[in-house]
Amino acid sequence: MGIAERREREKRERINTIILAARDLFFEKGYRATMDEIAERAELSKGTLYLYFKSKDELYISVILEGFHLLESRLKKELKGAKEVEERVRAVYYAFIDHCLENKAYFRTTQYFLTEDARANTSPDLVETINRSTGELMQYGVGVIREGMEKGVFRKDVDPFILALTVWRMATGILDLAVLESDTARGKRPYQEVFDTAIDVVLRGVRAG
Amino acid sequence: MGIAERREREKRERINTIILAARDLFFEKGYRATMDEIAERAELSKGTLYLYFKSKDELYISVILEGFHLLESRLKKELKGAKEVEERVRAVYYAFIDHCLENKAYFRTTQYFLTEDARANTSPDLVETINRSTGELMQYGVGVIREGMEKGVFRKDVDPFILALTVWRMATGILDLAVLESDTARGKRPYQEVFDTAIDVVLRGVRAG
DNA sequence: AGTTAATATGACCGGGAGTCATTATATAAC
DNA sequence: GTTATATAATGACTCCCGGTCATATTAACT
């Protein structure tokens, strides 16, 4: 059944072509890139795009998920080199931050899906997909915090999930600002001091004893 | 010169009528409310709207600034009743959170202006206006933290501004989630436990000694 | 070659932001 | 009171964009 398989493969290739064109343009112009532009970049007609993606938002989400996979690889890599508890927490924290700073367009795209507007236009199951993936990624944070509690380094009277959520949203909140001012602070992380202070304060706040 | 003054007054009244209609509709439908709808609600033609506001986004920003004034009154009121340092920090923290939860549309509208998309469509001086107002509001947070340091309750090796920024963005980050899930947790703040844990950890992290 | 199935196309539609020539209204001049 | 002028309001219109669909093209099968 070589033909069916080739067809399947060609379909995947086409989808990939479209995602690549879309990513390029979303990186370049943000959400305002148009479907016509993406079609032109992919050397396909607009109608064809809609053969493979139900909507512009679905294309958007595909790009977001690509970013999630990148981040996950990075988290795994960074965690391998880190042994000590606080070092592991920082590894997850800065892996997330650096990923977002190095891939600002991914970050913006992802943040966009926290707006009412985006969610209102997107089918519930797509939103659910994003939520599930987000939850999986957050487990990396929950994991290192739980390790810290088990080893007695962190206080045990805080819910690890809530703490992870808090740190994640704290980082995201600062990133919102950092990503907006992309031109400042050449050579080092923009907002470096803010990110450092933030995690220092939190770590001091959860240390046992 | 009574006529010129009356004209001036009528102009302000018209602007107010438009903002009221816009706010109603933004509350109801979010950013997706249309200029035609707003015009109809204000009992004016669409063209008239553009006589008083350069763009939909400028109208949006006017609504945001209204929200800022509301928040500022609340901050002042809450701070009057709070004497002790940590109590004052919490007063500012929860005044901000409750304001945002009670005025979700204001919050969403404001958050929208952290997106690339919105900023790209808005004139630099309007963006600047928002930034300045935001900075002024943040001074309430910076103030109570600085008080805490001066009284020796908080460690002095953290920049009060950075700490305020961190807590503000932490709250905003959690609010992003809380506002999305507006239907849950009737009767108490949604995400109550998360907000509580977040400020507890931070306060423990900055206490002197 | 002819038939059918699968893909691709782009003109077209609906709807929304923003414009502008025209109309209406208020003030000033005589 | 009438006419001229400045000011304000209007809504039909343009342009743009996401999404659709009847038609055309290509590939597969007999």
Short mmCIF file of C-alpha atoms (C1' of nucleotides) in Angstrom, two decimals:
data_model
loop_
_atom_site.label_atom_id
_atom_site.label_comp_id
_atom_site.label_asym_id
_atom_site.label_seq_id
_atom_site.Cartn_x
_atom_site.Cartn_y
_atom_site.Cartn_z
CA MET A 1 0.00 0.00 0.00
CA GLY A 2 2.74 2.46 -0.97
CA ILE A 3 0.38 4.99 -2.46
CA ALA A 4 -1.69 5.57 0.61
CA GLU A 5 1.48 5.97 2.61
CA ARG A 6 3.00 8.40 0.15
CA ARG A 7 -0.24 10.39 0.24
CA GLU A 8 -0.09 10.46 4.00
CA ARG A 9 3.51 11.64 3.86
CA GLU A 10 2.74 14.34 1.32
CA LYS A 11 -0.07 15.55 3.50
CA ARG A 12 2.27 15.90 6.46
CA GLU A 13 4.78 17.72 4.29
CA ARG A 14 2.14 20.13 3.13
CA ILE A 15 1.05 20.78 6.69
CA ASN A 16 4.66 21.42 7.58
CA THR A 17 5.14 23.83 4.69
CA ILE A 18 2.14 25.79 5.87
CA ILE A 19 3.27 25.89 9.50
CA LEU A 20 6.73 27.06 8.46
CA ALA A 21 5.32 29.88 6.36
CA ALA A 22 2.90 30.80 9.14
CA ARG A 23 5.63 30.82 11.77
CA ASP A 24 7.85 33.02 9.62
CA LEU A 25 5.10 35.54 9.17
CA PHE A 26 3.85 35.43 12.75
CA PHE A 27 7.43 36.05 13.87
CA GLU A 28 7.70 38.94 11.45
CA LYS A 29 4.33 40.61 11.87
CA GLY A 30 2.69 39.05 14.87
CA TYR A 31 -0.94 38.10 14.85
CA ARG A 32 -1.59 40.65 12.14
CA ALA A 33 0.00 38.53 9.45
CA THR A 34 -2.81 37.64 7.08
CA MET A 35 -3.87 34.33 5.65
CA ASP A 36 -3.26 35.70 2.16
CA GLU A 37 0.33 36.47 3.07
CA ILE A 38 0.86 33.05 4.59
CA ALA A 39 -0.60 31.42 1.49
CA GLU A 40 1.72 33.42 -0.73
CA ARG A 41 4.76 32.55 1.39
CA ALA A 42 3.81 28.88 1.29
CA GLU A 43 3.25 29.10 -2.47
CA LEU A 44 -0.27 27.81 -2.08
CA SER A 45 -3.67 29.38 -2.48
CA LYS A 46 -5.57 30.58 0.51
CA GLY A 47 -8.24 27.95 -0.02
CA THR A 48 -5.64 25.23 0.39
CA LEU A 49 -4.70 26.54 3.80
CA TYR A 50 -8.26 25.97 4.89
CA LEU A 51 -8.08 22.40 3.61
CA TYR A 52 -5.48 21.67 6.27
CA PHE A 53 -6.40 24.09 9.05
CA LYS A 54 -9.92 25.00 10.13
CA SER A 55 -9.01 28.60 10.96
CA LYS A 56 -6.23 31.08 11.41
CA ASP A 57 -6.38 30.38 15.12
CA GLU A 58 -5.80 26.69 14.58
CA LEU A 59 -2.68 27.56 12.62
CA TYR A 60 -1.66 29.84 15.45
CA ILE A 61 -2.09 27.07 17.95
CA SER A 62 0.04 24.75 15.86
CA VAL A 63 2.83 27.28 16.12
CA ILE A 64 2.31 27.53 19.88
CA LEU A 65 2.59 23.78 20.25
CA GLU A 66 5.86 23.82 18.30
CA GLY A 67 7.15 26.29 20.88
CA PHE A 68 6.01 24.01 23.70
CA HIS A 69 8.05 21.15 22.25
CA LEU A 70 11.12 23.37 22.04
CA LEU A 71 10.67 24.37 25.67
CA GLU A 72 10.21 20.81 26.80
CA SER A 73 13.48 19.71 25.18
CA ARG A 74 15.22 22.58 26.88
CA LEU A 75 13.76 21.74 30.28
CA LYS A 76 14.88 18.12 29.98
CA LYS A 77 18.39 19.14 28.95
CA GLU A 78 18.83 21.68 31.73
CA LEU A 79 17.50 19.35 34.39
CA LYS A 80 20.02 16.65 33.46
CA GLY A 81 22.92 18.87 34.54
CA ALA A 82 21.36 20.03 37.81
CA LYS A 83 21.57 17.94 40.96
CA GLU A 84 21.00 20.10 44.01
CA VAL A 85 17.41 21.12 44.79
CA GLU A 86 17.59 24.89 44.44
CA GLU A 87 19.82 24.51 41.42
CA ARG A 88 17.09 22.40 39.82
CA VAL A 89 14.42 24.97 40.62
CA ARG A 90 16.56 27.67 39.04
CA ALA A 91 17.25 25.45 36.04
CA VAL A 92 13.53 25.13 35.33
CA TYR A 93 12.92 28.82 36.05
CA TYR A 94 15.66 30.16 33.77
CA ALA A 95 15.06 27.55 31.08
CA PHE A 96 11.54 28.90 30.83
CA ILE A 97 12.61 32.53 30.91
CA ASP A 98 15.43 32.15 28.40
CA HIS A 99 13.24 30.13 26.09
CA CYS A 100 10.65 32.90 26.10
CA LEU A 101 13.23 35.65 25.61
CA GLU A 102 14.91 33.82 22.75
CA ASN A 103 11.60 33.05 21.11
CA LYS A 104 9.60 36.16 21.75
CA ALA A 105 7.16 35.48 18.98
CA TYR A 106 6.31 32.10 20.49
CA PHE A 107 5.81 33.80 23.81
CA ARG A 108 3.55 36.50 22.42
CA THR A 109 1.54 33.99 20.50
CA THR A 110 1.06 31.90 23.61
CA GLN A 111 0.15 34.88 25.78
CA TYR A 112 -2.41 35.92 23.22
CA PHE A 113 -4.38 32.82 24.06
CA LEU A 114 -4.90 34.04 27.57
CA THR A 115 -7.00 36.90 26.21
CA GLU A 116 -10.73 36.63 26.23
CA ASP A 117 -10.83 37.64 22.63
CA ALA A 118 -8.69 34.76 21.42
CA ARG A 119 -10.53 32.19 23.48
CA ALA A 120 -13.89 33.41 22.31
CA ASN A 121 -12.88 32.76 18.71
CA THR A 122 -11.34 29.37 19.30
CA SER A 123 -13.11 26.05 19.55
CA PRO A 124 -13.22 24.65 23.09
CA ASP A 125 -11.25 21.55 22.19
CA LEU A 126 -8.36 23.61 20.84
CA VAL A 127 -8.34 25.65 24.03
CA GLU A 128 -8.42 22.36 25.92
CA THR A 129 -5.39 21.15 23.93
CA ILE A 130 -3.40 24.19 24.95
CA ASN A 131 -4.47 23.87 28.57
CA ARG A 132 -3.46 20.22 28.70
CA SER A 133 -0.03 20.94 27.21
CA THR A 134 0.46 23.83 29.60
CA GLY A 135 -0.38 21.56 32.49
CA GLU A 136 2.16 18.98 31.33
CA LEU A 137 4.89 21.60 31.12
CA MET A 138 4.04 22.90 34.56
CA GLN A 139 4.70 19.45 35.97
CA TYR A 140 8.42 20.13 35.53
CA GLY A 141 8.09 22.95 38.03
CA VAL A 142 5.85 20.97 40.36
CA GLY A 143 8.32 18.10 40.20
CA VAL A 144 11.40 19.99 41.36
CA ILE A 145 9.44 21.68 44.13
CA ARG A 146 8.10 18.38 45.36
CA GLU A 147 11.62 16.93 45.32
CA GLY A 148 12.72 19.85 47.47
CA MET A 149 10.00 19.13 50.01
CA GLU A 150 10.77 15.45 50.11
CA LYS A 151 14.42 16.18 50.75
CA GLY A 152 13.47 18.55 53.55
CA VAL A 153 14.93 21.60 51.82
CA PHE A 154 11.55 23.29 51.40
CA ARG A 155 8.72 23.83 53.85
CA LYS A 156 5.96 21.29 53.48
CA ASP A 157 3.01 23.56 54.29
CA VAL A 158 2.70 24.94 50.76
CA ASP A 159 0.97 23.11 47.94
CA PRO A 160 3.66 22.39 45.32
CA PHE A 161 1.20 22.90 42.50
CA ILE A 162 0.13 26.30 43.77
CA LEU A 163 3.72 27.33 44.31
CA ALA A 164 4.67 26.26 40.78
CA LEU A 165 1.67 28.12 39.39
CA THR A 166 2.67 31.22 41.32
CA VAL A 167 6.28 31.18 40.16
CA TRP A 168 5.23 30.42 36.59
CA ARG A 169 2.79 33.31 36.50
CA MET A 170 5.27 35.59 38.21
CA ALA A 171 7.83 34.81 35.51
CA THR A 172 5.21 35.26 32.81
CA GLY A 173 4.13 38.58 34.27
CA ILE A 174 7.68 39.94 34.20
CA LEU A 175 8.21 38.44 30.75
CA ASP A 176 5.21 40.39 29.48
CA LEU A 177 7.15 43.53 30.26
CA ALA A 178 10.56 42.25 29.21
CA VAL A 179 9.31 41.11 25.84
CA LEU A 180 7.71 44.46 25.17
CA GLU A 181 11.01 46.26 25.68
CA SER A 182 13.10 43.99 23.54
CA ASP A 183 15.66 46.59 22.56
CA THR A 184 16.92 47.50 26.01
CA ALA A 185 19.73 45.96 28.02
CA ARG A 186 21.86 44.49 25.27
CA GLY A 187 24.18 41.69 26.19
CA LYS A 188 22.32 40.37 29.18
CA ARG A 189 18.79 39.26 29.92
CA PRO A 190 16.53 42.25 29.96
CA TYR A 191 15.04 42.56 33.43
CA GLN A 192 17.82 40.24 34.70
CA GLU A 193 17.74 41.83 38.13
CA VAL A 194 13.97 41.52 38.37
CA PHE A 195 14.00 37.84 37.47
CA ASP A 196 16.83 37.21 39.95
CA THR A 197 15.18 39.10 42.77
CA ALA A 198 11.89 37.36 42.14
CA ILE A 199 13.23 33.83 42.44
CA ASP A 200 15.52 34.77 45.37
CA VAL A 201 12.60 36.10 47.37
CA VAL A 202 10.47 33.08 46.62
CA LEU A 203 13.21 30.60 47.46
CA ARG A 204 13.92 32.35 50.73
CA GLY A 205 10.20 32.24 51.42
CA VAL A 206 9.92 28.47 51.04
CA ARG A 207 13.16 27.28 52.60
CA ALA A 208 12.62 25.00 55.58
CA GLY A 209 13.69 26.11 59.03
CA MET B 1 -17.76 84.27 26.97
CA GLY B 2 -20.58 81.93 27.95
CA ILE B 3 -20.97 80.36 24.54
CA ALA B 4 -17.43 79.07 24.21
CA GLU B 5 -17.72 77.58 27.70
CA ARG B 6 -21.02 75.94 26.97
CA ARG B 7 -19.52 74.49 23.79
CA GLU B 8 -16.62 73.15 25.81
CA ARG B 9 -19.01 71.62 28.32
CA GLU B 10 -21.14 70.05 25.62
CA LYS B 11 -18.05 68.56 24.06
CA ARG B 12 -17.08 66.96 27.36
CA GLU B 13 -20.61 65.64 27.77
CA ARG B 14 -20.53 64.11 24.31
CA ILE B 15 -17.19 62.48 25.06
CA ASN B 16 -18.64 61.12 28.26
CA THR B 17 -21.71 59.74 26.49
CA ILE B 18 -19.45 57.92 24.07
CA ILE B 19 -17.21 56.49 26.79
CA LEU B 20 -20.23 55.26 28.73
CA ALA B 21 -21.64 53.50 25.69
CA ALA B 22 -18.23 52.05 24.86
CA ARG B 23 -17.68 50.80 28.40
CA ASP B 24 -21.09 49.13 28.46
CA LEU B 25 -20.36 47.30 25.26
CA PHE B 26 -16.77 46.40 26.09
CA PHE B 27 -18.02 44.95 29.38
CA GLU B 28 -20.66 43.03 27.51
CA LYS B 29 -18.73 41.79 24.50
CA GLY B 30 -15.08 42.53 25.17
CA TYR B 31 -12.87 43.94 22.49
CA ARG B 32 -15.13 42.50 19.84
CA ALA B 33 -17.80 45.12 20.39
CA THR B 34 -17.95 47.10 17.18
CA MET B 35 -17.82 50.83 16.58
CA ASP B 36 -21.24 50.58 14.90
CA GLU B 37 -22.70 49.05 18.04
CA ILE B 38 -21.12 51.69 20.24
CA ALA B 39 -22.46 54.43 17.97
CA GLU B 40 -25.95 52.96 18.16
CA ARG B 41 -25.81 52.67 21.95
CA ALA B 42 -24.64 56.27 22.21
CA GLU B 43 -27.39 57.37 19.82
CA LEU B 44 -24.82 58.92 17.52
CA SER B 45 -23.52 58.06 14.11
CA LYS B 46 -20.27 56.23 13.70
CA GLY B 47 -18.68 59.23 12.03
CA THR B 48 -19.31 61.30 15.17
CA LEU B 49 -17.35 58.82 17.24
CA TYR B 50 -14.36 59.49 15.06
CA LEU B 51 -14.79 63.22 15.61
CA TYR B 52 -14.01 62.68 19.28
CA PHE B 53 -11.71 59.65 19.21
CA LYS B 54 -9.03 58.95 16.67
CA SER B 55 -9.55 55.19 16.76
CA LYS B 56 -11.27 52.33 18.50
CA ASP B 57 -8.09 51.80 20.50
CA GLU B 58 -8.13 55.34 21.76
CA LEU B 59 -11.64 54.75 23.04
CA TYR B 60 -10.42 51.56 24.65
CA ILE B 61 -7.65 53.44 26.40
CA SER B 62 -10.10 55.98 27.73
CA VAL B 63 -11.98 53.13 29.37
CA ILE B 64 -8.72 51.77 30.81
CA LEU B 65 -7.90 55.12 32.37
CA GLU B 66 -11.35 55.19 33.98
CA GLY B 67 -10.48 51.85 35.55
CA PHE B 68 -7.19 53.24 36.82
CA HIS B 69 -9.02 56.03 38.61
CA LEU B 70 -11.35 53.53 40.24
CA LEU B 71 -8.39 51.48 41.41
CA GLU B 72 -6.61 54.51 42.77
CA SER B 73 -9.61 55.53 44.89
CA ARG B 74 -9.77 52.02 46.25
CA LEU B 75 -6.08 51.94 47.10
CA LYS B 76 -6.36 55.22 48.99
CA LYS B 77 -9.40 54.01 50.92
CA GLU B 78 -7.88 50.67 51.88
CA LEU B 79 -4.60 52.21 52.94
CA LYS B 80 -6.38 54.59 55.32
CA GLY B 81 -7.57 51.71 57.47
CA ALA B 82 -4.26 49.82 57.54
CA LYS B 83 -1.54 50.72 60.02
CA GLU B 84 0.87 47.83 60.45
CA VAL B 85 3.41 47.21 57.66
CA GLU B 86 2.38 43.78 56.43
CA GLU B 87 -1.23 44.74 56.76
CA ARG B 88 -0.56 47.68 54.44
CA VAL B 89 1.19 45.46 51.90
CA ARG B 90 -1.76 43.11 51.92
CA ALA B 91 -4.17 46.02 51.65
CA VAL B 92 -2.52 47.17 48.43
CA TYR B 93 -2.22 43.60 47.14
CA TYR B 94 -5.85 42.64 47.71
CA ALA B 95 -7.20 46.04 46.68
CA PHE B 96 -5.57 45.45 43.32
CA ILE B 97 -6.75 41.85 43.05
CA ASP B 98 -10.32 42.55 44.11
CA HIS B 99 -10.54 45.54 41.84
CA CYS B 100 -9.50 43.40 38.90
CA LEU B 101 -11.85 40.56 39.81
CA GLU B 102 -14.77 42.92 40.27
CA ASN B 103 -14.02 44.71 37.05
CA LYS B 104 -12.88 41.93 34.80
CA ALA B 105 -13.54 43.89 31.66
CA TYR B 106 -11.26 46.66 32.83
CA PHE B 107 -8.61 44.09 33.60
CA ARG B 108 -8.86 42.39 30.23
CA THR B 109 -8.80 45.67 28.44
CA THR B 110 -5.70 46.69 30.31
CA GLN B 111 -3.96 43.38 29.74
CA TYR B 112 -4.72 43.64 26.06
CA PHE B 113 -2.35 46.58 25.90
CA LEU B 114 0.53 44.37 26.84
CA THR B 115 0.11 42.54 23.55
CA GLU B 116 2.23 43.45 20.59
CA ASP B 117 -0.83 43.68 18.45
CA ALA B 118 -2.47 46.40 20.49
CA ARG B 119 0.69 48.45 20.83
CA ALA B 120 1.36 48.28 17.11
CA ASN B 121 -2.03 49.86 16.45
CA THR B 122 -1.76 52.57 19.04
CA SER B 123 0.06 55.87 18.79
CA PRO B 124 3.23 56.04 20.92
CA ASP B 125 1.94 58.89 23.04
CA LEU B 126 -1.15 56.94 24.03
CA VAL B 127 1.04 53.99 25.00
CA GLU B 128 3.16 56.44 26.95
CA THR B 129 0.06 57.71 28.75
CA ILE B 130 -0.81 54.21 29.89
CA ASN B 131 2.75 53.52 30.97
CA ARG B 132 2.91 56.70 33.02
CA SER B 133 -0.38 55.94 34.76
CA THR B 134 0.74 52.41 35.46
CA GLY B 135 3.92 53.74 37.01
CA GLU B 136 1.96 56.08 39.25
CA LEU B 137 -0.23 53.26 40.50
CA MET B 138 2.78 51.08 41.18
CA GLN B 139 4.09 53.74 43.53
CA TYR B 140 1.45 52.62 46.04
CA GLY B 141 3.17 49.24 46.17
CA VAL B 142 6.65 50.71 46.22
CA GLY B 143 5.57 53.03 49.03
CA VAL B 144 4.37 50.39 51.46
CA ILE B 145 7.44 48.25 50.79
CA ARG B 146 9.76 51.16 51.42
CA GLU B 147 7.91 51.93 54.65
CA GLY B 148 8.49 48.33 55.69
CA MET B 149 12.21 48.66 55.08
CA GLU B 150 12.47 51.93 56.93
CA LYS B 151 10.72 50.43 59.93
CA GLY B 152 13.10 47.47 59.86
CA VAL B 153 10.36 44.93 59.16
CA PHE B 154 11.71 44.06 55.70
CA ARG B 155 15.23 43.24 54.54
CA LYS B 156 16.96 46.18 52.98
CA ASP B 157 18.95 44.32 50.33
CA VAL B 158 16.09 44.22 47.82
CA ASP B 159 15.16 47.11 45.57
CA PRO B 160 11.63 48.17 46.59
CA PHE B 161 10.74 49.01 43.03
CA ILE B 162 11.81 45.62 41.73
CA LEU B 163 9.97 43.88 44.54
CA ALA B 164 6.80 45.86 43.82
CA LEU B 165 7.12 45.07 40.12
CA THR B 166 7.53 41.39 40.91
CA VAL B 167 4.52 41.20 43.19
CA TRP B 168 2.43 43.22 40.79
CA ARG B 169 3.29 40.97 37.86
CA MET B 170 2.81 37.87 40.01
CA ALA B 171 -0.69 39.05 40.89
CA THR B 172 -1.38 39.93 37.28
CA GLY B 173 -0.17 36.55 36.12
CA ILE B 174 -2.52 34.72 38.46
CA LEU B 175 -5.32 37.13 37.60
CA ASP B 176 -4.92 36.22 33.93
CA LEU B 177 -5.97 32.71 34.88
CA ALA B 178 -8.57 33.68 37.46
CA VAL B 179 -10.33 36.05 35.09
CA LEU B 180 -10.50 33.39 32.41
CA GLU B 181 -12.34 31.04 34.75
CA SER B 182 -14.85 33.53 36.01
CA ASP B 183 -17.59 31.03 36.75
CA THR B 184 -15.78 28.89 39.28
CA ALA B 185 -15.58 29.24 43.05
CA ARG B 186 -18.70 31.23 43.75
CA GLY B 187 -18.83 33.13 46.99
CA LYS B 188 -15.11 33.60 47.43
CA ARG B 189 -12.27 34.91 45.34
CA PRO B 190 -11.45 32.45 42.63
CA TYR B 191 -7.88 31.30 43.10
CA GLN B 192 -8.08 32.57 46.69
CA GLU B 193 -5.58 30.00 47.88
CA VAL B 194 -3.14 30.85 45.11
CA PHE B 195 -3.25 34.55 45.84
CA ASP B 196 -2.82 33.87 49.56
CA THR B 197 0.09 31.48 49.10
CA ALA B 198 1.79 33.85 46.70
CA ILE B 199 1.84 36.82 49.08
CA ASP B 200 2.67 34.63 52.09
CA VAL B 201 5.74 33.23 50.37
CA VAL B 202 6.90 36.64 49.25
CA LEU B 203 6.38 38.23 52.67
CA ARG B 204 8.29 35.42 54.35
CA GLY B 205 11.02 35.93 51.79
CA VAL B 206 11.48 39.61 52.57
CA ARG B 207 11.06 39.68 56.33
CA ALA B 208 14.12 40.93 58.15
CA GLY B 209 16.03 38.65 60.48
"C1'" DA C 1 -8.48 6.72 -23.16
"C1'" DG C 2 -12.08 7.41 -20.03
"C1'" DT C 3 -13.91 7.68 -15.42
"C1'" DT C 4 -13.70 8.74 -10.81
"C1'" DA C 5 -11.57 10.45 -6.63
"C1'" DA C 6 -8.68 13.63 -4.43
"C1'" DT C 7 -6.54 18.30 -4.32
"C1'" DA C 8 -6.04 22.93 -5.31
"C1'" DT C 9 -7.67 27.38 -6.76
"C1'" DG C 10 -9.10 32.29 -6.43
"C1'" DA C 11 -13.24 35.04 -7.13
"C1'" DC C 12 -16.43 36.09 -3.94
"C1'" DC C 13 -19.02 37.12 0.57
"C1'" DG C 14 -19.90 39.24 5.06
"C1'" DG C 15 -18.52 42.17 8.37
"C1'" DG C 16 -15.77 45.66 10.61
"C1'" DA C 17 -12.56 49.89 10.99
"C1'" DG C 18 -12.03 54.14 9.34
"C1'" DT C 19 -13.18 58.25 5.70
"C1'" DC C 20 -15.35 62.08 3.58
"C1'" DA C 21 -18.64 64.58 0.69
"C1'" DT C 22 -22.93 66.11 2.03
"C1'" DT C 23 -26.41 67.84 5.29
"C1'" DA C 24 -28.01 70.07 9.42
"C1'" DT C 25 -27.54 73.26 13.08
"C1'" DA C 26 -25.91 77.02 15.67
"C1'" DT C 27 -23.71 81.63 15.72
"C1'" DA C 28 -22.56 86.05 13.70
"C1'" DA C 29 -23.28 89.87 10.64
"C1'" DC C 30 -26.08 93.00 8.57
"C1'" DG D 1 -35.48 88.74 10.26
"C1'" DT D 2 -32.58 87.19 6.78
"C1'" DT D 3 -28.39 85.79 4.99
"C1'" DA D 4 -23.64 84.17 5.52
"C1'" DT D 5 -20.40 81.47 7.92
"C1'" DA D 6 -18.52 78.28 11.12
"C1'" DT D 7 -19.22 74.10 13.58
"C1'" DA D 8 -21.02 69.51 14.23
"C1'" DA D 9 -23.25 65.26 12.60
"C1'" DT D 10 -24.27 61.90 9.26
"C1'" DG D 11 -24.11 57.39 6.81
"C1'" DA D 12 -22.87 55.63 2.36
"C1'" DC D 13 -18.61 54.24 0.94
"C1'" DT D 14 -13.79 52.13 0.65
"C1'" DC D 15 -10.53 48.94 1.96
"C1'" DC D 16 -9.05 44.97 4.27
"C1'" DC D 17 -9.38 40.40 6.06
"C1'" DG D 18 -11.09 35.76 7.46
"C1'" DG D 19 -13.47 32.28 5.57
"C1'" DT D 20 -16.31 29.71 1.59
"C1'" DC D 21 -17.38 27.24 -2.50
"C1'" DA D 22 -18.16 26.35 -7.38
"C1'" DT D 23 -14.83 25.28 -10.64
"C1'" DA D 24 -10.43 23.53 -12.43
"C1'" DT D 25 -6.48 20.55 -12.08
"C1'" DT D 26 -4.07 16.50 -11.09
"C1'" DA D 27 -3.58 11.70 -9.86
"C1'" DA D 28 -5.38 6.91 -9.57
"C1'" DC D 29 -7.87 3.19 -11.22
"C1'" DT D 30 -10.08 0.20 -15.00
#
